[in-house]
Short mmCIF file of C-alpha atoms and ligand atoms in Angstrom, two decimals:
data_model
loop_
_atom_site.label_atom_id
_atom_site.label_comp_id
_atom_site.label_asym_id
_atom_site.label_seq_id
_atom_site.Cartn_x
_atom_site.Cartn_y
_atom_site.Cartn_z
CA MET A 34 5.05 85.49 -42.70
CA PRO A 35 5.00 88.00 -39.81
CA THR A 36 6.75 86.64 -36.72
CA ARG A 37 4.62 86.62 -33.60
CA PRO A 38 5.88 87.26 -30.07
CA ALA A 39 6.89 84.03 -28.32
CA PRO A 40 4.57 82.57 -25.67
CA ILE A 41 5.58 83.42 -22.10
CA PRO A 42 6.47 80.43 -19.88
CA PHE A 43 4.26 80.18 -16.78
CA ASP A 44 5.53 81.35 -13.44
CA PRO A 45 3.59 80.86 -10.15
CA SER A 46 3.84 84.63 -9.52
CA PHE A 47 1.28 85.10 -12.35
CA GLU A 48 -1.49 84.02 -9.93
CA VAL A 49 -2.56 86.46 -7.21
CA ALA A 50 -5.40 85.64 -4.79
CA GLU A 51 -8.36 88.03 -4.62
CA GLU A 52 -9.00 89.84 -1.32
CA ASP A 53 -11.07 87.53 0.95
CA GLU A 54 -10.96 84.87 -1.76
CA GLU A 55 -11.60 81.90 0.54
CA LYS A 56 -14.59 83.63 2.13
CA SER A 57 -16.10 84.51 -1.28
CA ILE A 58 -15.65 80.91 -2.46
CA LEU A 59 -17.53 79.59 0.59
CA GLU A 60 -20.36 82.03 -0.09
CA LEU A 61 -20.37 81.00 -3.75
CA ILE A 62 -20.70 77.32 -2.80
CA GLU A 63 -23.51 78.10 -0.39
CA THR A 64 -25.40 80.00 -3.11
CA LEU A 65 -24.86 77.22 -5.66
CA ARG A 66 -26.02 74.60 -3.17
CA SER A 67 -29.15 76.63 -2.39
CA ILE A 68 -30.04 76.48 -6.11
CA SER A 69 -29.72 72.67 -6.22
CA GLU A 70 -31.68 72.37 -2.99
CA LYS A 71 -34.52 74.48 -4.40
CA THR A 72 -34.72 72.54 -7.66
CA TYR A 73 -34.53 69.24 -5.73
CA ALA A 74 -37.40 70.30 -3.47
CA ASP A 75 -39.46 71.37 -6.52
CA SER A 76 -38.72 68.48 -8.89
CA GLY A 77 -37.42 65.56 -6.82
CA HIS A 78 -34.37 65.46 -9.15
CA ALA A 79 -30.83 66.22 -8.07
CA LEU A 80 -29.69 68.68 -10.72
CA ARG A 81 -26.45 70.53 -11.43
CA SER A 82 -26.43 73.90 -9.60
CA VAL A 83 -25.98 75.54 -13.00
CA HIS A 84 -26.17 74.15 -16.55
CA ALA A 85 -28.92 71.75 -15.40
CA LYS A 86 -30.59 71.22 -18.76
CA SER A 87 -28.90 68.94 -21.26
CA HIS A 88 -29.55 69.35 -24.99
CA GLY A 89 -27.66 66.28 -26.07
CA ILE A 90 -24.75 64.00 -25.36
CA ILE A 91 -22.45 63.29 -28.27
CA ASN A 92 -19.80 60.57 -28.48
CA ALA A 93 -16.90 61.65 -30.65
CA GLU A 94 -13.20 61.27 -31.26
CA LEU A 95 -10.53 63.87 -30.52
CA ARG A 96 -7.55 63.76 -32.88
CA VAL A 97 -4.46 65.70 -31.85
CA LEU A 98 -2.90 67.27 -34.96
CA GLU A 99 0.46 66.07 -36.23
CA ASP A 100 3.60 68.23 -36.51
CA LEU A 101 2.52 70.89 -34.02
CA PRO A 102 5.28 73.41 -33.20
CA GLU A 103 6.83 73.17 -29.70
CA ALA A 104 4.67 75.95 -28.25
CA LEU A 105 1.46 74.13 -29.25
CA ALA A 106 2.69 70.56 -28.63
CA GLN A 107 2.09 70.68 -24.86
CA GLY A 108 0.23 68.59 -22.28
CA LEU A 109 -2.47 66.45 -23.87
CA PHE A 110 -1.44 67.85 -27.26
CA ALA A 111 2.26 66.95 -26.93
CA GLN A 112 1.92 63.90 -29.19
CA PRO A 113 -0.41 63.16 -32.11
CA GLY A 114 -3.01 60.60 -31.13
CA SER A 115 -6.71 60.01 -30.83
CA TYR A 116 -9.01 59.68 -27.81
CA PRO A 117 -12.71 59.01 -27.27
CA VAL A 118 -14.49 62.16 -26.14
CA VAL A 119 -17.90 62.66 -24.56
CA MET A 120 -19.57 66.03 -25.17
CA ARG A 121 -22.52 67.49 -23.24
CA LEU A 122 -24.47 70.49 -24.51
CA SER A 123 -26.30 72.57 -21.90
CA THR A 124 -27.81 75.94 -21.06
CA THR A 125 -26.73 77.92 -18.01
CA PRO A 126 -29.56 78.04 -15.44
CA GLY A 127 -29.78 75.62 -12.52
CA ASP A 128 -33.43 74.89 -13.26
CA VAL A 129 -34.74 73.06 -16.32
CA LEU A 130 -36.59 75.73 -18.26
CA ASP A 131 -38.48 75.87 -21.55
CA ASP A 132 -36.01 76.82 -24.27
CA ASN A 133 -37.81 80.08 -25.05
CA VAL A 134 -36.28 81.34 -21.80
CA SER A 135 -33.16 81.68 -23.93
CA THR A 136 -29.84 81.66 -22.05
CA PRO A 137 -26.12 81.16 -22.82
CA ARG A 138 -25.01 77.71 -23.87
CA GLY A 139 -22.34 75.37 -22.51
CA LEU A 140 -20.26 72.59 -23.98
CA ALA A 141 -18.41 70.20 -21.69
CA LEU A 142 -15.84 67.77 -23.11
CA LYS A 143 -14.42 64.70 -21.46
CA VAL A 144 -11.36 63.37 -23.29
CA VAL A 145 -10.98 59.82 -22.01
CA GLY A 146 -7.82 57.82 -21.35
CA VAL A 147 -5.21 60.59 -21.16
CA ASN A 148 -1.79 59.97 -19.60
CA GLY A 149 0.34 62.10 -17.30
CA PRO A 150 0.53 63.55 -13.79
CA ARG A 151 -2.91 64.64 -12.59
CA LEU A 152 -4.44 67.62 -10.84
CA PRO A 153 -4.96 67.50 -7.06
CA GLY A 154 -8.29 65.83 -6.32
CA SER A 155 -8.36 64.16 -9.75
CA GLU A 156 -5.71 61.51 -9.12
CA GLY A 157 -8.15 58.62 -9.56
CA ASP A 158 -9.72 59.93 -12.79
CA VAL A 159 -8.85 59.02 -16.36
CA SER A 160 -10.01 62.04 -18.33
CA GLN A 161 -9.13 65.58 -19.32
CA ASP A 162 -12.25 67.78 -19.14
CA PHE A 163 -12.70 71.11 -20.89
CA VAL A 164 -15.76 73.05 -19.73
CA LEU A 165 -16.77 75.86 -22.11
CA VAL A 166 -19.42 78.53 -22.75
CA ASN A 167 -20.44 80.26 -26.02
CA GLY A 168 -18.76 83.62 -25.48
CA PRO A 169 -15.11 84.71 -25.33
CA THR A 170 -15.24 86.24 -21.83
CA PHE A 171 -16.74 85.51 -18.40
CA ASN A 172 -19.52 87.72 -17.05
CA ALA A 173 -17.40 89.08 -14.18
CA PRO A 174 -13.70 89.83 -13.61
CA GLY A 175 -13.41 87.67 -10.51
CA ILE A 176 -15.22 85.81 -7.74
CA LYS A 177 -16.85 88.75 -5.94
CA GLY A 178 -18.43 90.08 -9.14
CA PHE A 179 -19.65 86.61 -10.13
CA LEU A 180 -21.13 86.04 -6.67
CA LYS A 181 -23.26 89.17 -7.12
CA ASN A 182 -24.57 87.92 -10.50
CA LEU A 183 -25.16 84.40 -9.14
CA LYS A 184 -27.17 85.69 -6.19
CA LEU A 185 -29.43 87.49 -8.65
CA LEU A 186 -29.82 84.27 -10.67
CA ALA A 187 -30.43 82.22 -7.50
CA ARG A 188 -33.31 84.53 -6.60
CA THR A 189 -35.01 83.66 -9.91
CA THR A 190 -34.70 79.86 -9.39
CA ASP A 191 -38.12 79.55 -7.81
CA VAL A 192 -39.84 82.14 -9.98
CA ALA A 193 -42.78 80.68 -11.90
CA GLU A 194 -41.84 79.65 -15.43
CA GLY A 195 -44.57 81.81 -17.01
CA LEU A 196 -43.00 84.86 -15.43
CA LYS A 197 -39.55 83.86 -16.68
CA LYS A 198 -40.89 83.47 -20.22
CA GLY A 199 -42.32 86.98 -20.10
CA LEU A 200 -39.06 88.24 -18.62
CA SER A 201 -37.02 86.42 -21.26
CA PHE A 202 -39.11 87.87 -24.10
CA ALA A 203 -38.71 91.37 -22.68
CA LEU A 204 -34.98 90.89 -22.08
CA ARG A 205 -34.36 89.74 -25.66
CA GLY A 206 -35.96 93.00 -26.77
CA ILE A 207 -33.83 95.06 -24.41
CA GLU A 208 -30.71 93.09 -25.32
CA SER A 209 -31.18 93.75 -29.04
CA VAL A 210 -31.52 97.49 -28.29
CA ILE A 211 -28.33 97.39 -26.19
CA GLU A 212 -26.52 95.45 -28.94
CA LYS A 213 -27.61 97.95 -31.59
CA ALA A 214 -26.20 100.67 -29.37
CA GLY A 215 -22.88 98.82 -29.47
CA GLY A 216 -22.98 97.00 -26.13
CA LYS A 217 -23.87 93.60 -24.75
CA SER A 218 -25.27 92.98 -21.31
CA ALA A 219 -24.05 89.68 -19.88
CA THR A 220 -26.57 89.89 -17.04
CA LEU A 221 -29.56 90.37 -19.34
CA ILE A 222 -28.39 87.53 -21.58
CA ALA A 223 -27.92 85.25 -18.55
CA LEU A 224 -31.46 85.97 -17.40
CA GLY A 225 -33.03 84.98 -20.71
CA GLY A 226 -31.98 87.54 -23.32
CA HIS A 227 -29.90 85.18 -25.49
CA PRO A 228 -30.93 85.10 -29.19
CA GLU A 229 -33.02 82.03 -30.15
CA THR A 230 -30.45 80.35 -32.38
CA HIS A 231 -29.21 76.80 -33.10
CA ILE A 232 -26.84 75.54 -30.38
CA LEU A 233 -24.70 73.58 -32.89
CA GLY A 234 -23.65 76.80 -34.68
CA GLU A 235 -21.96 78.12 -31.54
CA THR A 236 -18.25 78.51 -30.79
CA PHE A 237 -17.46 77.61 -27.17
CA TYR A 238 -14.68 79.22 -25.10
CA SER A 239 -12.82 78.47 -21.86
CA GLN A 240 -13.12 82.21 -21.07
CA ALA A 241 -10.60 81.81 -18.27
CA PRO A 242 -7.00 80.63 -18.77
CA LEU A 243 -5.32 77.33 -18.02
CA LEU A 244 -1.81 76.02 -17.93
CA TYR A 245 -0.76 74.80 -21.36
CA GLY A 246 2.23 72.65 -20.49
CA ARG A 247 5.07 75.18 -20.01
CA TYR A 248 2.82 78.04 -21.15
CA VAL A 249 -0.59 79.61 -20.47
CA ALA A 250 -3.55 79.59 -22.86
CA LYS A 251 -7.25 80.08 -23.38
CA LEU A 252 -9.05 77.54 -25.51
CA LEU A 253 -12.05 77.31 -27.84
CA VAL A 254 -14.02 74.71 -29.79
CA ALA A 255 -15.35 75.98 -33.14
CA PRO A 256 -17.59 74.29 -35.71
CA VAL A 257 -15.73 73.52 -38.96
CA SER A 258 -17.82 70.99 -40.93
CA SER A 259 -20.07 72.73 -43.48
CA GLY A 260 -23.23 71.32 -41.83
CA LEU A 261 -22.32 72.97 -38.52
CA VAL A 262 -21.00 76.21 -40.02
CA ALA A 263 -24.37 76.64 -41.77
CA LEU A 264 -26.05 76.62 -38.34
CA LYS A 265 -24.17 79.72 -37.08
CA ASN A 266 -26.80 82.23 -35.92
CA ALA A 267 -29.53 80.06 -37.55
CA ALA A 268 -32.86 81.01 -35.97
CA ILE A 269 -34.87 78.28 -34.21
CA ASP A 270 -38.58 78.62 -33.59
CA MET A 271 -39.03 78.02 -29.88
CA THR A 272 -42.70 78.97 -29.64
CA ASP A 273 -44.53 76.22 -27.74
CA ARG A 274 -41.46 73.97 -28.17
CA PRO A 275 -40.02 73.63 -24.66
CA ASP A 276 -37.21 71.32 -25.85
CA ALA A 277 -36.52 72.92 -29.23
CA LEU A 278 -32.72 72.84 -28.80
CA ARG A 279 -32.69 69.16 -27.87
CA ALA A 280 -34.88 68.42 -30.92
CA ALA A 281 -32.62 70.50 -33.18
CA VAL A 282 -29.49 68.62 -32.02
CA SER A 283 -31.22 65.22 -32.43
CA GLU A 284 -32.45 66.20 -35.88
CA HIS A 285 -28.96 67.17 -37.05
CA PHE A 286 -27.30 64.01 -35.74
CA ALA A 287 -30.08 61.71 -37.06
CA SER A 288 -28.55 61.98 -40.52
CA SER A 289 -25.25 63.89 -40.24
CA GLY A 290 -21.98 63.88 -38.36
CA ALA A 291 -20.03 66.92 -37.22
CA GLU A 292 -16.52 68.25 -37.00
CA TRP A 293 -15.07 70.89 -34.71
CA GLU A 294 -11.60 72.36 -34.28
CA LEU A 295 -10.04 72.80 -30.86
CA ARG A 296 -7.86 75.93 -30.86
CA VAL A 297 -5.63 77.55 -28.25
CA GLN A 298 -4.62 81.16 -27.70
CA LEU A 299 -1.19 81.38 -26.07
CA LEU A 300 -0.38 84.12 -23.60
CA THR A 301 2.24 86.34 -25.22
CA ASN A 302 1.77 89.67 -23.40
CA ARG A 303 1.20 89.97 -19.66
CA ASP A 304 -0.18 93.51 -19.92
CA THR A 305 -2.97 92.81 -22.41
CA MET A 306 -3.70 89.18 -21.40
CA PRO A 307 -4.57 89.15 -17.72
CA ILE A 308 -4.86 85.89 -15.79
CA GLU A 309 -6.82 87.24 -12.85
CA ASP A 310 -9.55 89.06 -14.84
CA ALA A 311 -11.65 86.62 -16.88
CA SER A 312 -13.87 89.40 -18.25
CA ILE A 313 -11.13 90.81 -20.50
CA PRO A 314 -10.72 89.25 -23.95
CA TRP A 315 -7.12 88.53 -24.94
CA PRO A 316 -6.45 90.41 -28.19
CA GLU A 317 -6.56 87.99 -31.11
CA ASP A 318 -4.46 90.32 -33.27
CA GLU A 319 -1.61 89.80 -30.78
CA SER A 320 -2.15 86.05 -30.33
CA PRO A 321 -4.68 84.26 -32.56
CA TYR A 322 -6.43 81.03 -31.60
CA LEU A 323 -4.48 78.24 -33.38
CA PRO A 324 -5.73 74.71 -34.12
CA VAL A 325 -4.30 71.80 -32.10
CA ALA A 326 -6.95 69.08 -32.55
CA ARG A 327 -10.06 68.03 -34.45
CA ILE A 328 -13.18 66.57 -32.88
CA ILE A 329 -15.12 64.25 -35.13
CA ALA A 330 -18.56 62.78 -34.49
CA SER A 331 -20.68 60.47 -36.63
CA ALA A 332 -24.45 60.51 -36.97
CA GLN A 333 -25.95 59.11 -33.73
CA PRO A 334 -28.83 59.44 -31.29
CA THR A 335 -28.06 62.37 -28.95
CA PHE A 336 -30.95 62.32 -26.51
CA SER A 337 -33.56 59.99 -25.06
CA GLU A 338 -35.15 60.03 -21.63
CA LYS A 339 -33.40 56.70 -20.96
CA SER A 340 -29.95 57.91 -21.99
CA ASN A 341 -30.52 61.12 -20.08
CA ASP A 342 -31.04 59.13 -16.90
CA ALA A 343 -28.25 56.68 -17.58
CA SER A 344 -25.52 59.01 -18.74
CA ASP A 345 -26.39 62.69 -18.31
CA HIS A 346 -26.92 62.39 -14.58
CA ALA A 347 -23.99 60.01 -14.22
CA LEU A 348 -21.60 62.39 -15.99
CA ALA A 349 -19.68 65.00 -14.05
CA PHE A 350 -17.37 67.48 -15.75
CA SER A 351 -14.96 69.90 -14.10
CA PRO A 352 -11.99 71.93 -15.29
CA TRP A 353 -10.23 70.41 -12.26
CA GLN A 354 -10.67 66.85 -13.61
CA GLY A 355 -7.60 66.51 -15.74
CA LEU A 356 -3.86 66.73 -16.16
CA ALA A 357 -1.54 68.86 -14.04
CA ALA A 358 -0.27 70.17 -17.41
CA HIS A 359 -3.67 71.90 -17.86
CA ARG A 360 -4.17 73.32 -14.37
CA PRO A 361 -6.91 75.98 -14.40
CA LEU A 362 -5.55 79.46 -13.59
CA GLY A 363 -6.91 82.67 -12.08
CA SER A 364 -9.55 83.43 -9.46
CA ILE A 365 -12.58 82.24 -11.45
CA MET A 366 -10.83 78.95 -12.14
CA ARG A 367 -9.70 78.54 -8.52
CA ALA A 368 -13.30 79.09 -7.35
CA ARG A 369 -14.55 76.38 -9.68
CA LYS A 370 -12.65 73.54 -7.95
CA ALA A 371 -14.70 73.28 -4.75
CA SER A 372 -17.89 74.47 -6.52
CA TYR A 373 -17.96 71.60 -9.01
CA GLU A 374 -17.00 69.13 -6.26
CA MET A 375 -19.94 70.33 -4.16
CA SER A 376 -22.41 70.09 -7.07
CA ARG A 377 -21.18 66.62 -8.01
CA ARG A 378 -21.41 65.50 -4.37
CA PHE A 379 -24.93 66.92 -4.03
CA ARG A 380 -26.00 64.97 -7.10
CA ALA A 381 -24.34 61.80 -5.82
CA GLU A 382 -25.98 62.10 -2.40
CA HIS A 383 -29.46 62.72 -3.78
CA SER A 384 -29.61 60.42 -6.77
CA SER A 385 -29.26 56.78 -7.67
CA ALA A 386 -27.05 57.70 -10.65
CA ILE A 387 -23.67 58.44 -9.14
CA PRO A 388 -21.61 60.96 -11.10
CA ALA A 389 -18.34 59.14 -11.49
CA GLU A 390 -15.52 58.74 -13.97
CA LEU A 391 -15.94 54.97 -13.90
CA GLU A 392 -19.41 55.21 -15.39
CA VAL A 393 -18.02 57.25 -18.25
CA ARG A 394 -15.30 54.71 -18.88
CA ALA A 395 -17.88 51.92 -18.96
CA GLU A 396 -20.03 53.93 -21.39
CA VAL A 397 -17.17 54.62 -23.76
CA GLU A 398 -16.01 51.01 -23.70
CA ASP A 399 -19.49 49.58 -24.44
C1 LIG B 543 -16.55 80.96 -10.46
C2 LIG B 543 -16.98 80.53 -11.64
C3 LIG B 543 -17.81 79.31 -11.86
C4 LIG B 543 -18.47 78.51 -10.96
C5 LIG B 543 -18.55 78.67 -9.47
C6 LIG B 543 -19.10 77.45 -11.71
C7 LIG B 543 -19.86 76.44 -11.16
C8 LIG B 543 -20.40 75.37 -11.83
C9 LIG B 543 -21.05 74.23 -11.22
C10 LIG B 543 -21.25 74.03 -9.74
C11 LIG B 543 -21.46 73.40 -12.22
C12 LIG B 543 -22.21 72.06 -12.08
C13 LIG B 543 -21.21 70.90 -12.04
C14 LIG B 543 -21.84 69.52 -11.85
O1 LIG B 543 -22.74 69.31 -11.03
O2 LIG B 543 -21.38 68.54 -12.52
C15 LIG B 543 -21.06 74.01 -13.46
C16 LIG B 543 -21.28 73.48 -14.67
C17 LIG B 543 -20.84 74.04 -15.82
N1 LIG B 543 -20.07 75.19 -15.96
FE1 LIG B 543 -19.41 76.38 -14.51
N2 LIG B 543 -18.83 77.62 -13.04
C18 LIG B 543 -18.04 78.74 -13.17
C19 LIG B 543 -17.49 79.26 -14.31
C20 LIG B 543 -17.65 78.68 -15.52
C21 LIG B 543 -16.95 79.08 -16.72
C22 LIG B 543 -15.87 80.19 -16.79
C23 LIG B 543 -17.39 78.26 -17.72
C24 LIG B 543 -16.97 78.20 -19.13
C25 LIG B 543 -16.44 79.17 -19.81
C26 LIG B 543 -18.36 77.34 -17.15
C27 LIG B 543 -19.05 76.38 -17.84
C28 LIG B 543 -19.82 75.39 -17.28
C29 LIG B 543 -20.47 74.34 -18.05
C30 LIG B 543 -20.44 74.15 -19.56
C31 LIG B 543 -21.09 73.49 -17.13
C32 LIG B 543 -21.88 72.22 -17.41
C33 LIG B 543 -20.99 71.03 -17.31
C34 LIG B 543 -21.75 69.78 -17.66
O3 LIG B 543 -22.20 69.67 -18.81
O4 LIG B 543 -21.89 68.91 -16.78
N3 LIG B 543 -18.48 77.62 -15.82
N4 LIG B 543 -20.41 75.21 -13.20
#
């Protein structure tokens, strides 16, 4: 078997603040808040600033694999064991759109009941969250670039839905031309150019790195059960079906379970695997994603208006809710701390369902 380069232990010098980072983060928070304020004024509901629409909440079990080598047996994955996990599927915009405005997809995981020293601000929590999107890289290298994209998105928050549908249809056309020419436009996809495919066939990535115990890693969740693998790139008819993704997830889980693998990619080369630029994929030929856990779900109801009110709005995920051993790293990750806190606070202040860890614990224990 070829020997791979050893993972590089983390050193604080790996993180370098962006120029004017604090100022950009404040502007980012202001822009995110303006999105939630607009959707609240329009709908009377306090929604997440991004990833507002939920396509299903799945209760599952995370099983840490046995006999992991030292480099992979870190943090939450240091010991074999099993934990309840709550999973929320979403799409990226801050407003709740018909699914034929097709956008990137998110998967947030809350692994409940983990032990160990916690991240600052998360001392009272009980979970380890992983907050993922269905592409290997982020749409901008750092905070300034993301702020530019977000401002463009924020300007579309109030645009009439009919217009967005037209825009989305046109963008999918343009996107497929760009893809045929060998490129992919993250901005066009974010505005509605994502292919109309089944959300359960997706692989979800952390995109940005996190501490992995002594080391540094990126992380993904990939479908492995045959029922899920068959849904990869499976087309979904979204014509006149505003909640087609929600229906597709419910339909799958009405009769079947699902199994995913959680894999990590260890940082082994500081030149090709940057921490401060989340738009660069780490080469998988240098360091492949390796399995550390399985996530197993049984057949179950995944969405109802009642459960949406009771649990979706009460749930709050953040990469900064978790163990110190999995501290998020790099500028995009640093910007997420105060951003998620703001969005969670906005939802708590404007809604009767308070996003809190305690509610999750109660749900899981029921
Ligand atoms: C500077 C970069 C980013 C900012 C400012 C940001 C901000 C936010 C905010 C404010 C929320 C709503 C949180 C809530 O109200 O509970 C959110 C949700 C979410 N974000 Fe990010 N995000 C960023 C990058 C990312 C990245 C890199 C990913 C994944 C690769 C990601 C995936 C998600 C997902 C999946 C959700 C929905 C969580 C849920 O289901 O509740 N975000 N983001």
